[in-house]
Amino acid sequence: MPSAPNHRAVAVILLVPLMVTLALWAFSWPAARIAPRNLPVGVAGSAPAADQLHTQLERHEGAFEIHRYDDAAAARAAIEDRVVYGAVVATDEGPQLLTASAASPVVSQLLTGAVTGAAPAGTAVPVTDVVAAPAADPRGSALGASILPLALAGVASGAIVTVMKLRGARAAVTLAATGVLVGIAATAVAHSWLGVITGDWWAEAGVMGLTVLAIGSAVAGLAALIGTPGIGLGALLMVLLGNPFSGVTSAPELLPEPVGMIGQRLPPGAGGSLLRSVAFFDGSAAGGAASVLVAWAALGLVAVLIGGRRRPARTGGAEPSAHRPDPVPVG
C-alpha cells in the first residue's frame, strides 16, 4: 500500500505541471488576443465630414464604441475626463487625431495606425497627444510593471499575518499599517526617484497603499475563514488571475471578453486604473475603481475580525487542569 510520502510526491508531480499550465494560460492567452473590443473613442466635427469618419470607424465591427462631440474642445475634454481614449476630429484641412498615451500607449499606437491607415494616400494626419505619458516612461512599461509587486506585497502581508497567528483587531491594524508603509515606499520609488508617475504624491501613495490593503485583507480574510488554504486561494486570485487580467499594460478593452471586465473587479486591475487616474488625469473617472478597492478591503477586514472571534482549535487532548493533587499512595 502506498505510503504517505509517496502520496505527497505524486501530488507534487501532478500539481506543479497543472499550476504551470494555468499560469501560462492566464498570462499568455489575454496577451495573445489583444484587440479593440468596444474601445471608447470620439468623433468630433460637423457633418458630413464627421459622419464619414464615424462610418470608417464602424467598419471595424465591434472594435469601437463611438462617442460624438461637436468640436475638438469637447473631444479634448472627454479625453481628459477619461471618457474616451482618443478622438478623430473632422476639419477643413482633413482629419486630426487626439490621443492620450498616458491612458494607454498601446491604444494610442492602435488609433494612430487605424486613422492614418484609413486616410487617403499621401494625406498626413496630425496627431496631438492630449495627455502624454511621462518622458521617463513613454511606453508605460514601468507603470505596468508596478502592479505585480503591489500584488505580491499584498499576498505576502496577508500570508504573514496568518502564519504569525495575528487575529482580530491586531491583524486588521497590522494589514492597514503595512499598506500605508508600502504605499509610501512605492511612491517614493515610482514618483520621486524614477519619475514614472507625476500626479499628487500623497494621492498616489494612498492608491498604492489601498491596493495592498485590499489584496492583503482578502488573503488574510480567506485564511481566517477557511484556514491556511485561503492563502493559496488568495494568491491564485490576486496574482495568477488578477495581474494578467488587469489590463494595466494595455487596456481592459483590449483583452478578450470577459477578461477585461473580471480584471477591473479585482484589486490589481482596479488599482492600476485608479493609479492612472490620480497620476495623470487629476483623479478623473476614479470612482468605480476606488469603490472596488474599498469593497475588497472592507470585506477582507470584516472576515479577519470575524475569524478572530473564533476560538483556536485545540491540538488534541483534554485541557489540563490548573492543579492536580499528587496521587495518594496505596498500602
CSV table of C-alpha atoms in Angstrom, one decimal:
chain,number,residue,atom,x,y,z
A,1,MET,CA,0.0,0.0,0.0
A,2,PRO,CA,1.5,3.4,-1.0
A,3,SER,CA,2.9,5.4,1.9
A,4,ALA,CA,2.1,9.0,2.8
A,5,PRO,CA,5.4,10.3,1.4
A,6,ASN,CA,4.6,8.6,-1.9
A,7,HIS,CA,1.2,10.2,-1.9
A,8,ARG,CA,2.8,13.6,-1.4
A,9,ALA,CA,5.3,13.0,-4.1
A,10,VAL,CA,2.6,12.1,-6.6
A,11,ALA,CA,0.6,15.2,-5.6
A,12,VAL,CA,3.7,17.4,-6.2
A,13,ILE,CA,4.3,15.8,-9.6
A,14,LEU,CA,0.8,16.4,-10.7
A,15,LEU,CA,0.3,19.8,-9.1
A,16,VAL,CA,3.3,21.6,-10.5
A,17,PRO,CA,2.5,21.0,-14.2
A,18,LEU,CA,-1.1,22.0,-13.5
A,19,MET,CA,0.0,25.3,-11.9
A,20,VAL,CA,2.4,26.0,-14.8
A,21,THR,CA,-0.3,25.3,-17.4
A,22,LEU,CA,-2.7,27.6,-15.5
A,23,ALA,CA,-0.1,30.3,-15.3
A,24,LEU,CA,0.8,30.1,-19.0
A,25,TRP,CA,-2.9,30.3,-19.8
A,26,ALA,CA,-3.6,33.2,-17.5
A,27,PHE,CA,-0.6,35.3,-18.7
A,28,SER,CA,-0.3,34.3,-22.3
A,29,TRP,CA,-3.8,33.9,-23.6
A,30,PRO,CA,-5.0,37.5,-22.9
A,31,ALA,CA,-1.7,38.9,-24.3
A,32,ALA,CA,-2.1,36.8,-27.5
A,33,ARG,CA,-5.6,38.0,-28.1
A,34,ILE,CA,-5.2,41.8,-27.7
A,35,ALA,CA,-7.6,43.7,-30.0
A,36,PRO,CA,-10.0,46.6,-29.6
A,37,ARG,CA,-13.4,45.5,-28.2
A,38,ASN,CA,-15.9,48.3,-27.8
A,39,LEU,CA,-13.0,50.7,-27.2
A,40,PRO,CA,-14.4,54.2,-26.3
A,41,VAL,CA,-13.3,56.7,-29.0
A,42,GLY,CA,-14.7,60.0,-30.1
A,43,VAL,CA,-15.6,61.6,-33.4
A,44,ALA,CA,-15.8,65.4,-33.4
A,45,GLY,CA,-16.8,68.0,-36.0
A,46,SER,CA,-19.7,68.9,-38.2
A,47,ALA,CA,-21.4,66.7,-40.8
A,48,PRO,CA,-20.9,65.4,-43.4
A,49,ALA,CA,-17.1,65.1,-42.7
A,50,ALA,CA,-17.6,63.8,-39.2
A,51,ASP,CA,-20.3,61.3,-40.4
A,52,GLN,CA,-17.7,59.9,-42.9
A,53,LEU,CA,-15.2,59.4,-40.1
A,54,HIS,CA,-17.9,57.7,-38.0
A,55,THR,CA,-18.7,55.3,-40.8
A,56,GLN,CA,-15.0,54.5,-41.3
A,57,LEU,CA,-14.6,53.5,-37.6
A,58,GLU,CA,-17.9,51.5,-37.7
A,59,ARG,CA,-16.4,49.3,-40.4
A,60,HIS,CA,-14.3,47.8,-37.7
A,61,GLU,CA,-17.2,45.8,-36.4
A,62,GLY,CA,-17.3,45.6,-32.6
A,63,ALA,CA,-14.0,47.3,-32.2
A,64,PHE,CA,-15.0,50.8,-31.2
A,65,GLU,CA,-17.7,52.4,-29.0
A,66,ILE,CA,-18.1,55.8,-30.8
A,67,HIS,CA,-19.0,59.0,-28.9
A,68,ARG,CA,-19.9,62.1,-30.9
A,69,TYR,CA,-18.8,65.6,-30.0
A,70,ASP,CA,-19.4,69.0,-31.5
A,71,ASP,CA,-15.8,70.1,-31.8
A,72,ALA,CA,-12.2,69.4,-30.8
A,73,ALA,CA,-12.5,71.2,-27.5
A,74,ALA,CA,-15.4,68.9,-26.4
A,75,ALA,CA,-13.4,65.9,-27.6
A,76,ARG,CA,-10.3,67.0,-25.7
A,77,ALA,CA,-12.3,67.5,-22.5
A,78,ALA,CA,-13.7,63.9,-22.9
A,79,ILE,CA,-10.2,62.5,-23.2
A,80,GLU,CA,-9.0,64.4,-20.1
A,81,ASP,CA,-12.0,63.1,-18.2
A,82,ARG,CA,-11.2,59.5,-19.3
A,83,VAL,CA,-14.5,59.1,-21.1
A,84,VAL,CA,-12.7,58.1,-24.4
A,85,TYR,CA,-9.1,57.1,-25.2
A,86,GLY,CA,-8.8,59.4,-28.2
A,87,ALA,CA,-10.8,61.2,-30.8
A,88,VAL,CA,-10.8,61.9,-34.5
A,89,VAL,CA,-11.7,65.5,-35.4
A,90,ALA,CA,-13.0,66.4,-38.8
A,91,THR,CA,-11.5,69.8,-40.0
A,92,ASP,CA,-11.4,71.7,-43.3
A,93,GLU,CA,-7.8,70.5,-43.7
A,94,GLY,CA,-8.7,66.9,-43.1
A,95,PRO,CA,-8.9,64.6,-40.1
A,96,GLN,CA,-6.9,65.2,-37.0
A,97,LEU,CA,-6.3,62.7,-34.2
A,98,LEU,CA,-6.3,63.4,-30.5
A,99,THR,CA,-4.8,60.7,-28.3
A,100,ALA,CA,-3.7,60.2,-24.6
A,101,SER,CA,-0.7,58.0,-24.3
A,102,ALA,CA,-0.9,58.3,-20.5
A,103,ALA,CA,-4.2,56.3,-20.7
A,104,SER,CA,-2.6,53.6,-22.8
A,105,PRO,CA,0.4,53.9,-25.1
A,106,VAL,CA,-0.8,50.7,-26.8
A,107,VAL,CA,-4.2,52.3,-27.6
A,108,SER,CA,-2.6,55.5,-28.8
A,109,GLN,CA,-0.5,53.5,-31.3
A,110,LEU,CA,-3.5,51.4,-32.4
A,111,LEU,CA,-5.6,54.5,-33.0
A,112,THR,CA,-2.8,56.2,-34.9
A,113,GLY,CA,-2.4,53.2,-37.2
A,114,ALA,CA,-6.2,52.9,-37.7
A,115,VAL,CA,-6.8,56.6,-38.6
A,116,THR,CA,-3.7,57.1,-40.7
A,117,GLY,CA,-4.3,53.9,-42.5
A,118,ALA,CA,-7.9,55.0,-43.4
A,119,ALA,CA,-6.7,58.4,-44.7
A,120,PRO,CA,-6.3,58.9,-48.4
A,121,ALA,CA,-2.9,58.1,-49.8
A,122,GLY,CA,-0.4,60.9,-49.3
A,123,THR,CA,-2.6,62.6,-46.6
A,124,ALA,CA,-0.8,63.4,-43.4
A,125,VAL,CA,-2.9,63.1,-40.2
A,126,PRO,CA,-1.7,65.4,-37.5
A,127,VAL,CA,-1.6,63.7,-34.1
A,128,THR,CA,-1.9,65.5,-30.8
A,129,ASP,CA,-1.1,63.8,-27.5
A,130,VAL,CA,-3.6,65.5,-25.2
A,131,VAL,CA,-2.4,63.7,-22.0
A,132,ALA,CA,1.1,62.4,-22.7
A,133,ALA,CA,2.9,59.7,-20.8
A,134,PRO,CA,5.8,60.9,-18.8
A,135,ALA,CA,9.1,61.2,-20.5
A,136,ALA,CA,10.6,58.8,-18.0
A,137,ASP,CA,8.1,56.1,-19.1
A,138,PRO,CA,6.8,56.9,-22.6
A,139,ARG,CA,5.7,53.3,-23.3
A,140,GLY,CA,4.0,52.8,-19.9
A,141,SER,CA,6.3,49.9,-19.1
A,142,ALA,CA,7.2,50.9,-15.6
A,143,LEU,CA,3.6,51.7,-14.6
A,144,GLY,CA,2.5,48.3,-15.9
A,145,ALA,CA,5.3,46.6,-14.0
A,146,SER,CA,4.4,48.2,-10.8
A,147,ILE,CA,1.1,46.3,-10.2
A,148,LEU,CA,2.7,42.9,-9.8
A,149,PRO,CA,5.0,44.0,-6.8
A,150,LEU,CA,1.9,45.5,-5.2
A,151,ALA,CA,0.0,42.3,-5.6
A,152,LEU,CA,2.9,40.3,-4.2
A,153,ALA,CA,3.2,42.7,-1.3
A,154,GLY,CA,-0.5,42.3,-0.5
A,155,VAL,CA,-0.4,38.5,-0.7
A,156,ALA,CA,2.8,38.5,1.5
A,157,SER,CA,1.2,40.7,4.1
A,158,GLY,CA,-1.9,38.5,4.3
A,159,ALA,CA,0.1,35.3,4.5
A,160,ILE,CA,2.5,36.6,7.1
A,161,VAL,CA,-0.4,37.9,9.3
A,162,THR,CA,-1.9,34.4,9.1
A,163,VAL,CA,1.3,32.5,9.7
A,164,MET,CA,2.2,34.7,12.7
A,165,LYS,CA,-1.3,33.9,14.1
A,166,LEU,CA,-2.3,37.5,14.4
A,167,ARG,CA,-6.0,37.7,14.9
A,168,GLY,CA,-8.9,40.1,15.1
A,169,ALA,CA,-8.2,43.8,15.5
A,170,ARG,CA,-4.4,43.2,15.8
A,171,ALA,CA,-4.4,41.6,12.4
A,172,ALA,CA,-6.5,44.3,10.9
A,173,VAL,CA,-4.3,47.1,12.2
A,174,THR,CA,-1.2,45.2,11.0
A,175,LEU,CA,-2.6,44.9,7.5
A,176,ALA,CA,-3.6,48.6,7.4
A,177,ALA,CA,-0.2,49.8,8.7
A,178,THR,CA,1.6,47.6,6.2
A,179,GLY,CA,-0.5,49.0,3.3
A,180,VAL,CA,0.4,52.6,4.4
A,181,LEU,CA,4.1,52.0,4.6
A,182,VAL,CA,4.2,50.1,1.3
A,183,GLY,CA,2.2,52.9,-0.4
A,184,ILE,CA,4.7,55.5,0.9
A,185,ALA,CA,7.8,53.4,-0.1
A,186,ALA,CA,6.4,52.5,-3.6
A,187,THR,CA,5.5,56.2,-4.3
A,188,ALA,CA,9.0,57.3,-3.2
A,189,VAL,CA,10.4,54.9,-5.8
A,190,ALA,CA,8.0,55.4,-8.7
A,191,HIS,CA,7.3,59.2,-8.3
A,192,SER,CA,10.3,60.7,-6.5
A,193,TRP,CA,13.1,58.5,-7.9
A,194,LEU,CA,12.0,57.1,-11.3
A,195,GLY,CA,9.5,59.9,-12.2
A,196,VAL,CA,7.2,57.4,-13.9
A,197,ILE,CA,4.1,58.8,-12.2
A,198,THR,CA,3.5,62.5,-12.0
A,199,GLY,CA,0.3,63.2,-10.0
A,200,ASP,CA,-0.3,64.3,-6.5
A,201,TRP,CA,2.3,62.4,-4.3
A,202,TRP,CA,0.0,61.6,-1.4
A,203,ALA,CA,-2.9,60.6,-3.6
A,204,GLU,CA,-0.6,58.1,-5.4
A,205,ALA,CA,0.6,56.8,-2.1
A,206,GLY,CA,-3.0,56.3,-1.0
A,207,VAL,CA,-3.9,54.4,-4.1
A,208,MET,CA,-0.9,52.0,-3.8
A,209,GLY,CA,-1.5,51.5,-0.1
A,210,LEU,CA,-5.2,50.9,-0.6
A,211,THR,CA,-4.3,48.3,-3.3
A,212,VAL,CA,-2.0,46.5,-1.0
A,213,LEU,CA,-4.6,46.6,1.8
A,214,ALA,CA,-7.4,45.3,-0.4
A,215,ILE,CA,-5.2,42.3,-1.5
A,216,GLY,CA,-3.7,41.6,1.9
A,217,SER,CA,-7.0,41.8,3.8
A,218,ALA,CA,-8.6,39.5,1.1
A,219,VAL,CA,-5.9,36.9,1.6
A,220,ALA,CA,-5.9,37.1,5.4
A,221,GLY,CA,-9.7,37.1,5.4
A,222,LEU,CA,-9.9,33.9,3.3
A,223,ALA,CA,-7.4,32.3,5.6
A,224,ALA,CA,-9.3,33.4,8.7
A,225,LEU,CA,-12.5,31.8,7.3
A,226,ILE,CA,-11.2,28.6,5.7
A,227,GLY,CA,-7.8,28.1,7.2
A,228,THR,CA,-4.3,28.0,5.6
A,229,PRO,CA,-5.6,27.0,2.1
A,230,GLY,CA,-7.1,30.5,2.0
A,231,ILE,CA,-3.6,31.9,1.4
A,232,GLY,CA,-3.2,29.8,-1.7
A,233,LEU,CA,-6.7,30.7,-2.9
A,234,GLY,CA,-6.0,34.4,-2.4
A,235,ALA,CA,-2.6,34.2,-4.2
A,236,LEU,CA,-4.3,32.4,-7.1
A,237,LEU,CA,-7.0,35.0,-7.3
A,238,MET,CA,-4.8,38.1,-6.9
A,239,VAL,CA,-1.6,37.1,-8.7
A,240,LEU,CA,-2.3,34.4,-11.1
A,241,LEU,CA,-5.6,35.9,-12.3
A,242,GLY,CA,-5.7,39.5,-11.1
A,243,ASN,CA,-2.4,40.6,-12.5
A,244,PRO,CA,-2.7,39.3,-16.1
A,245,PHE,CA,-6.4,40.2,-16.2
A,246,SER,CA,-5.7,43.8,-15.0
A,247,GLY,CA,-5.1,45.3,-18.5
A,248,VAL,CA,-2.6,47.7,-17.0
A,249,THR,CA,0.0,47.1,-19.7
A,250,SER,CA,-2.6,47.7,-22.5
A,251,ALA,CA,-6.2,48.5,-21.6
A,252,PRO,CA,-9.1,46.4,-20.3
A,253,GLU,CA,-11.0,46.9,-23.6
A,254,LEU,CA,-8.2,45.3,-25.5
A,255,LEU,CA,-8.4,42.0,-23.6
A,256,PRO,CA,-10.7,39.1,-24.5
A,257,GLU,CA,-14.2,39.2,-23.1
A,258,PRO,CA,-14.9,38.9,-20.2
A,259,VAL,CA,-11.3,39.0,-19.0
A,260,GLY,CA,-11.2,42.8,-19.0
A,261,MET,CA,-14.4,43.1,-17.0
A,262,ILE,CA,-13.2,40.5,-14.5
A,263,GLY,CA,-9.9,42.2,-14.1
A,264,GLN,CA,-11.4,45.5,-13.2
A,265,ARG,CA,-13.4,43.8,-10.4
A,266,LEU,CA,-10.2,42.5,-8.8
A,267,PRO,CA,-7.8,44.7,-6.8
A,268,PRO,CA,-4.8,44.6,-9.2
A,269,GLY,CA,-6.9,45.8,-12.1
A,270,ALA,CA,-8.8,48.4,-10.1
A,271,GLY,CA,-5.6,49.6,-8.5
A,272,GLY,CA,-3.9,50.0,-11.9
A,273,SER,CA,-6.9,52.0,-13.3
A,274,LEU,CA,-7.1,54.2,-10.2
A,275,LEU,CA,-3.3,54.9,-10.2
A,276,ARG,CA,-3.6,56.1,-13.8
A,277,SER,CA,-6.4,58.4,-12.9
A,278,VAL,CA,-4.6,60.1,-10.0
A,279,ALA,CA,-1.2,60.0,-11.6
A,280,PHE,CA,-2.1,61.6,-15.0
A,281,PHE,CA,-5.8,62.7,-15.1
A,282,ASP,CA,-6.3,64.6,-11.8
A,283,GLY,CA,-8.5,61.8,-10.4
A,284,SER,CA,-10.9,61.7,-13.3
A,285,ALA,CA,-13.0,58.5,-13.6
A,286,ALA,CA,-11.6,57.3,-10.3
A,287,GLY,CA,-14.9,56.5,-8.5
A,288,GLY,CA,-15.5,53.0,-9.9
A,289,ALA,CA,-12.0,51.7,-9.3
A,290,ALA,CA,-11.9,53.2,-5.8
A,291,SER,CA,-15.2,51.6,-4.9
A,292,VAL,CA,-13.8,48.1,-5.9
A,293,LEU,CA,-10.7,48.5,-3.8
A,294,VAL,CA,-12.7,49.8,-0.7
A,295,ALA,CA,-15.1,46.9,-1.1
A,296,TRP,CA,-12.4,44.3,-1.2
A,297,ALA,CA,-10.6,45.9,1.8
A,298,ALA,CA,-13.8,46.2,3.8
A,299,LEU,CA,-14.9,42.6,3.2
A,300,GLY,CA,-11.4,41.2,3.9
A,301,LEU,CA,-11.1,43.1,7.2
A,302,VAL,CA,-14.6,42.0,8.3
A,303,ALA,CA,-13.6,38.4,7.6
A,304,VAL,CA,-10.4,38.9,9.6
A,305,LEU,CA,-12.4,40.3,12.5
A,306,ILE,CA,-15.0,37.5,12.3
A,307,GLY,CA,-12.3,34.9,12.1
A,308,GLY,CA,-10.5,36.4,15.1
A,309,ARG,CA,-13.6,35.8,17.3
A,310,ARG,CA,-13.3,32.0,16.7
A,311,ARG,CA,-11.6,30.1,19.4
A,312,PRO,CA,-8.4,28.4,18.0
A,313,ALA,CA,-8.7,24.7,17.5
A,314,ARG,CA,-7.2,22.6,20.3
A,315,THR,CA,-4.2,20.5,19.4
A,316,GLY,CA,-5.9,17.4,21.0
A,317,GLY,CA,-6.5,16.0,24.4
A,318,ALA,CA,-8.4,17.4,27.3
A,319,GLU,CA,-7.4,20.8,28.6
A,320,PRO,CA,-5.1,20.3,31.6
A,321,SER,CA,-6.4,21.5,35.0
A,322,ALA,CA,-4.6,24.2,36.8
A,323,HIS,CA,-3.5,21.9,39.5
A,324,ARG,CA,-3.7,18.2,40.0
A,325,PRO,CA,-3.1,16.8,43.5
A,326,ASP,CA,-0.3,14.3,43.9
A,327,PRO,CA,-1.6,10.7,43.9
A,328,VAL,CA,-2.1,9.2,47.3
A,329,PRO,CA,0.0,6.0,47.7
A,330,VAL,CA,-1.9,2.8,48.5
A,331,GLY,CA,-0.9,0.5,51.2
